[in-house]
Tab-separated table of N, CA and C in Angstrom:
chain	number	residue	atom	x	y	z
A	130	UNK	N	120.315	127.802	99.659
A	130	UNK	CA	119.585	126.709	100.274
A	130	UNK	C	119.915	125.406	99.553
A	131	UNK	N	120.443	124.746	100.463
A	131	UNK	CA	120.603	123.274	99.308
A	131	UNK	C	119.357	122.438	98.990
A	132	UNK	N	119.824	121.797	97.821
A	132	UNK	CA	118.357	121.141	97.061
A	132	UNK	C	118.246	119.508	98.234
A	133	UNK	N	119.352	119.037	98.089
A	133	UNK	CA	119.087	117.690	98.924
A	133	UNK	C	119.617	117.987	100.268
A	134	UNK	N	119.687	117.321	101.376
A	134	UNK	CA	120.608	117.098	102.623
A	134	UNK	C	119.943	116.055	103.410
A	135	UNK	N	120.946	114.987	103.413
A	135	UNK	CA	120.887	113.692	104.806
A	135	UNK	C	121.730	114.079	105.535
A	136	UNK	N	121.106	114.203	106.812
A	136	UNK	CA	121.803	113.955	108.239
A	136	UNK	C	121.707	112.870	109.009
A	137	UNK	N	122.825	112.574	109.197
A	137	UNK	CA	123.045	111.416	109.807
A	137	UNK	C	122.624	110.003	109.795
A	138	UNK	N	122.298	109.948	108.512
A	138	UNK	CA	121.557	108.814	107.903
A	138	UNK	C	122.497	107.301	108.078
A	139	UNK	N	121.372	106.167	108.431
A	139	UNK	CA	122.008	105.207	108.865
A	139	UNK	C	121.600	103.859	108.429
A	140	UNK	N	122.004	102.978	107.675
A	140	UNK	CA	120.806	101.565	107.045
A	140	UNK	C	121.104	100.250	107.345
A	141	UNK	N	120.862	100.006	107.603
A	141	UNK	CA	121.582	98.166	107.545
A	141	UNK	C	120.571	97.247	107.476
A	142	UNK	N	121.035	96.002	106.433
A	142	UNK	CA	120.345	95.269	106.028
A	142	UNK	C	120.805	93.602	106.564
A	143	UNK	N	119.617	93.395	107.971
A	143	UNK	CA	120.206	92.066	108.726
A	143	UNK	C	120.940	92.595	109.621
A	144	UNK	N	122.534	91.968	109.364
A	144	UNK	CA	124.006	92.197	110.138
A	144	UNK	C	124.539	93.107	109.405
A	145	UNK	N	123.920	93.302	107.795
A	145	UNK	CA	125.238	94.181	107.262
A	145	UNK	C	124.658	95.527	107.398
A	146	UNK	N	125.601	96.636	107.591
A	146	UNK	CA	125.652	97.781	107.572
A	146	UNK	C	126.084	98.320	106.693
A	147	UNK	N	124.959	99.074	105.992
A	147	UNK	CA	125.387	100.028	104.353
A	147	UNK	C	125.767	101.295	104.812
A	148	UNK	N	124.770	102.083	105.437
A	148	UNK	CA	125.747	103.364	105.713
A	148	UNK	C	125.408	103.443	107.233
A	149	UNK	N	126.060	104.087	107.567
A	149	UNK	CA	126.747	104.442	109.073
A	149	UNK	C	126.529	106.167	110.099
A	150	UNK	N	125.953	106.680	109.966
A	150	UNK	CA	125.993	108.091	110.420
A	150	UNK	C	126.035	109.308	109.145
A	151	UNK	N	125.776	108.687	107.823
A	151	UNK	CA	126.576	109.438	106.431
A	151	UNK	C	125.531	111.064	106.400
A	152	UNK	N	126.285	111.944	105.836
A	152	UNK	CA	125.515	113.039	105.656
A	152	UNK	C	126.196	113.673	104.661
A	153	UNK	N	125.826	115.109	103.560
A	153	UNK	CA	125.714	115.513	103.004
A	153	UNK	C	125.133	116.462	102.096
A	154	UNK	N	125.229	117.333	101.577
A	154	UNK	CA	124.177	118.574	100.506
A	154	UNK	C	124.752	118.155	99.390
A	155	UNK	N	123.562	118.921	98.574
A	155	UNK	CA	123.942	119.459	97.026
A	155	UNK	C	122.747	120.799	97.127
A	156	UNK	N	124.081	121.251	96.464
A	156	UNK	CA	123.702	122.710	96.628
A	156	UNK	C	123.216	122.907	95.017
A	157	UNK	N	122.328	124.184	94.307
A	157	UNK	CA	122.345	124.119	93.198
A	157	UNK	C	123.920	124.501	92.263
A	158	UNK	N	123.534	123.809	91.359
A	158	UNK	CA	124.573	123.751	89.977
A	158	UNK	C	125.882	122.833	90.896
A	159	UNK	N	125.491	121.975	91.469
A	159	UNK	CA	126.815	120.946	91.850
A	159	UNK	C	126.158	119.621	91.270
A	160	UNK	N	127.501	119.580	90.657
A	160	UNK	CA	127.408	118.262	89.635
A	160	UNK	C	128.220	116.845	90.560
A	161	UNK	N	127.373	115.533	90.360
A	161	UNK	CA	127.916	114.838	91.476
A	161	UNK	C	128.445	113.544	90.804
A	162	UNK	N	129.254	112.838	91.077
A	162	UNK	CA	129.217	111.387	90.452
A	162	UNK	C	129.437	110.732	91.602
A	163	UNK	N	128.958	109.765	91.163
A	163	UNK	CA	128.928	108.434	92.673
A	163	UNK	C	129.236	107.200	92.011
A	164	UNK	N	130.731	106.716	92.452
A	164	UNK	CA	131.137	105.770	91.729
A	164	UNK	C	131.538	104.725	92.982
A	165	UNK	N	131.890	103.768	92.367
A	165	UNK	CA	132.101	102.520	93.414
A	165	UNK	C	131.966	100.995	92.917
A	166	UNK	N	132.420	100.000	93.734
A	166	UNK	CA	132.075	98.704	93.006
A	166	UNK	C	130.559	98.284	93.623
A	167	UNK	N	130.499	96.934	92.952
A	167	UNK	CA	129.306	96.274	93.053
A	167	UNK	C	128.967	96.276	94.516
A	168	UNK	N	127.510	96.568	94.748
A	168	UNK	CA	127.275	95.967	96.159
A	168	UNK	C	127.432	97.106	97.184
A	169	UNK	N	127.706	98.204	97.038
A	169	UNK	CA	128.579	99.434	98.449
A	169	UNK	C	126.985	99.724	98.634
A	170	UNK	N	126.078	99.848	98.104
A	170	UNK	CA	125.151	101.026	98.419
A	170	UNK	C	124.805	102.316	97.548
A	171	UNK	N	125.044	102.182	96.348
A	171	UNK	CA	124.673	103.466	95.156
A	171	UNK	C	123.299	103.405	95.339
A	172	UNK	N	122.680	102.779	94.346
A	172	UNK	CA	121.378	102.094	94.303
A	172	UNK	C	120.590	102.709	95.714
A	173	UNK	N	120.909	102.051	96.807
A	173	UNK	CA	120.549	101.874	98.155
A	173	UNK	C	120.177	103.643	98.006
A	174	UNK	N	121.511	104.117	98.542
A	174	UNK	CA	121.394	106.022	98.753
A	174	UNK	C	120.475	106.395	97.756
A	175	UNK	N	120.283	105.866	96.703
A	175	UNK	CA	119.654	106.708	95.843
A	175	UNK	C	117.940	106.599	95.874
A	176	UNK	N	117.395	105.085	96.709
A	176	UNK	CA	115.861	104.892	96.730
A	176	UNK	C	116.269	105.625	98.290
A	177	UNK	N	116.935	105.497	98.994
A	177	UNK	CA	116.844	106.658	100.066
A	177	UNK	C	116.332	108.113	99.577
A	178	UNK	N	117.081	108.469	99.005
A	178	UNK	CA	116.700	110.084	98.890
A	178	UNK	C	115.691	110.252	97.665
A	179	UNK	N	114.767	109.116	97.372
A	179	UNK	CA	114.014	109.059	96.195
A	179	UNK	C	112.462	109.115	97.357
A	180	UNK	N	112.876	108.450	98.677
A	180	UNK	CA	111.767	107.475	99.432
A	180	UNK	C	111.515	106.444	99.071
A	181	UNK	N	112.003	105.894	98.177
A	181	UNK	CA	111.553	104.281	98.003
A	181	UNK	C	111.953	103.680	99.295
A	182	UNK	N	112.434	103.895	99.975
A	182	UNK	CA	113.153	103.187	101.384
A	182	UNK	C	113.669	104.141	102.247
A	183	UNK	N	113.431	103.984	103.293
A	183	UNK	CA	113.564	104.921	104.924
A	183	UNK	C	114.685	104.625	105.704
A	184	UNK	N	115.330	105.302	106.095
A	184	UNK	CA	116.486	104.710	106.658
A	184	UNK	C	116.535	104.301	107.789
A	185	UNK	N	117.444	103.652	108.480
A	185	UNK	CA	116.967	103.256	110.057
A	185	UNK	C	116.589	104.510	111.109
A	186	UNK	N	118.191	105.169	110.780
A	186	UNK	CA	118.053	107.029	111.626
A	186	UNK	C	117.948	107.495	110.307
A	187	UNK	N	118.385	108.897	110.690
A	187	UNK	CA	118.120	109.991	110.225
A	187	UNK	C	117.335	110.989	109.477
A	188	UNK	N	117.850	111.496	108.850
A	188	UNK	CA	116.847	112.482	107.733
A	188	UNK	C	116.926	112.667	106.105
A	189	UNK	N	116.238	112.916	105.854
A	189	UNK	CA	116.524	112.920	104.397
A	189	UNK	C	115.780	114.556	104.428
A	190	UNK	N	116.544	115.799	103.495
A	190	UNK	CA	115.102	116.839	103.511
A	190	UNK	C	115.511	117.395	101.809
A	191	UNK	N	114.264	117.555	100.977
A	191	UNK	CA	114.358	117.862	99.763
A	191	UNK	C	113.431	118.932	99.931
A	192	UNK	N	114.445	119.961	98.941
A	192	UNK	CA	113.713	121.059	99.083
A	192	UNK	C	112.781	121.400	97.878
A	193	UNK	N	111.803	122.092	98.497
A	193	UNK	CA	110.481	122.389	97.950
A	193	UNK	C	110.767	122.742	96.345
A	194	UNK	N	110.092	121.780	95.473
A	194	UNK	CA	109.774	121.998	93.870
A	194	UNK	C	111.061	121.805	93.432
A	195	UNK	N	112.092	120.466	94.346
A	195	UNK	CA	113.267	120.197	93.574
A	195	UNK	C	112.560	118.809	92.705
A	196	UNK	N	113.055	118.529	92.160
A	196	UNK	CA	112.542	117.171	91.035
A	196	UNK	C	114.060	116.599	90.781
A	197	UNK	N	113.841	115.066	91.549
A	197	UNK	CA	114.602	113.601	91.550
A	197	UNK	C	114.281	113.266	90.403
A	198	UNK	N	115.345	112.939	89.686
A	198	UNK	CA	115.092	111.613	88.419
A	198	UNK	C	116.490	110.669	88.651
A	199	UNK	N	115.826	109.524	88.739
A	199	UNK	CA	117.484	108.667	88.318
A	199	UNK	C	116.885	107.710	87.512
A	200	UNK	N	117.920	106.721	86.449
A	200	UNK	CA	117.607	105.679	85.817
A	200	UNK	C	117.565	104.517	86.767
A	201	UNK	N	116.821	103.832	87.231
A	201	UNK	CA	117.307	102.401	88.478
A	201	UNK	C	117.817	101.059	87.083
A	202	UNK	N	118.569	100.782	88.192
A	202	UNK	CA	119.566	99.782	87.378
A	202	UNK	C	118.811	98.417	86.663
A	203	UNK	N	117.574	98.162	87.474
A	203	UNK	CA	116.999	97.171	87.245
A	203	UNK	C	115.480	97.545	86.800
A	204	UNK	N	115.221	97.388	85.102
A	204	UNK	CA	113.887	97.838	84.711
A	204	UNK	C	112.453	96.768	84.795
A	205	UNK	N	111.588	96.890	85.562
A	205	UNK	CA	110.836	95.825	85.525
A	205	UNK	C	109.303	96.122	84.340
């Protein structure tokens, strides 16, 4: 059973469009890195699948008694 999965998840902010139809799992013991330049949407995907933010479509589904941690880039 995978721990995370978005289907067809979709965001845009204004005119711009961050992600597009994107989907994906993590299954247990898969190790992930998410690299990229400034600005793509890391951050973004990541208060997605946290819920800090809802996407326009799709789904987000976390499975039962998985536990999210990330560091956010910006500490207030």
């Amino acid at each position: 059973m995978s721990l995370i999965t978005l289907i067809r998840v979709s965001l845009a902010f204004s005119e711009r469009e961050i992600f597009n139809d994107i989907g994906f799992q993590v299954e247990p013991g898969d190790r992930i890195g998410l690299v990229g330049r400034n600005g793509l949407g890391k951050t973004t995907l990541f208060r997605i699948i946290t819920g800090e933010i809802s996407p326009d479509t799709g789904e987000v589904r976390i499975a039962r008694r998985t536990r999210i941690g990330y560091l956010p880039q910006d500490v207030h």
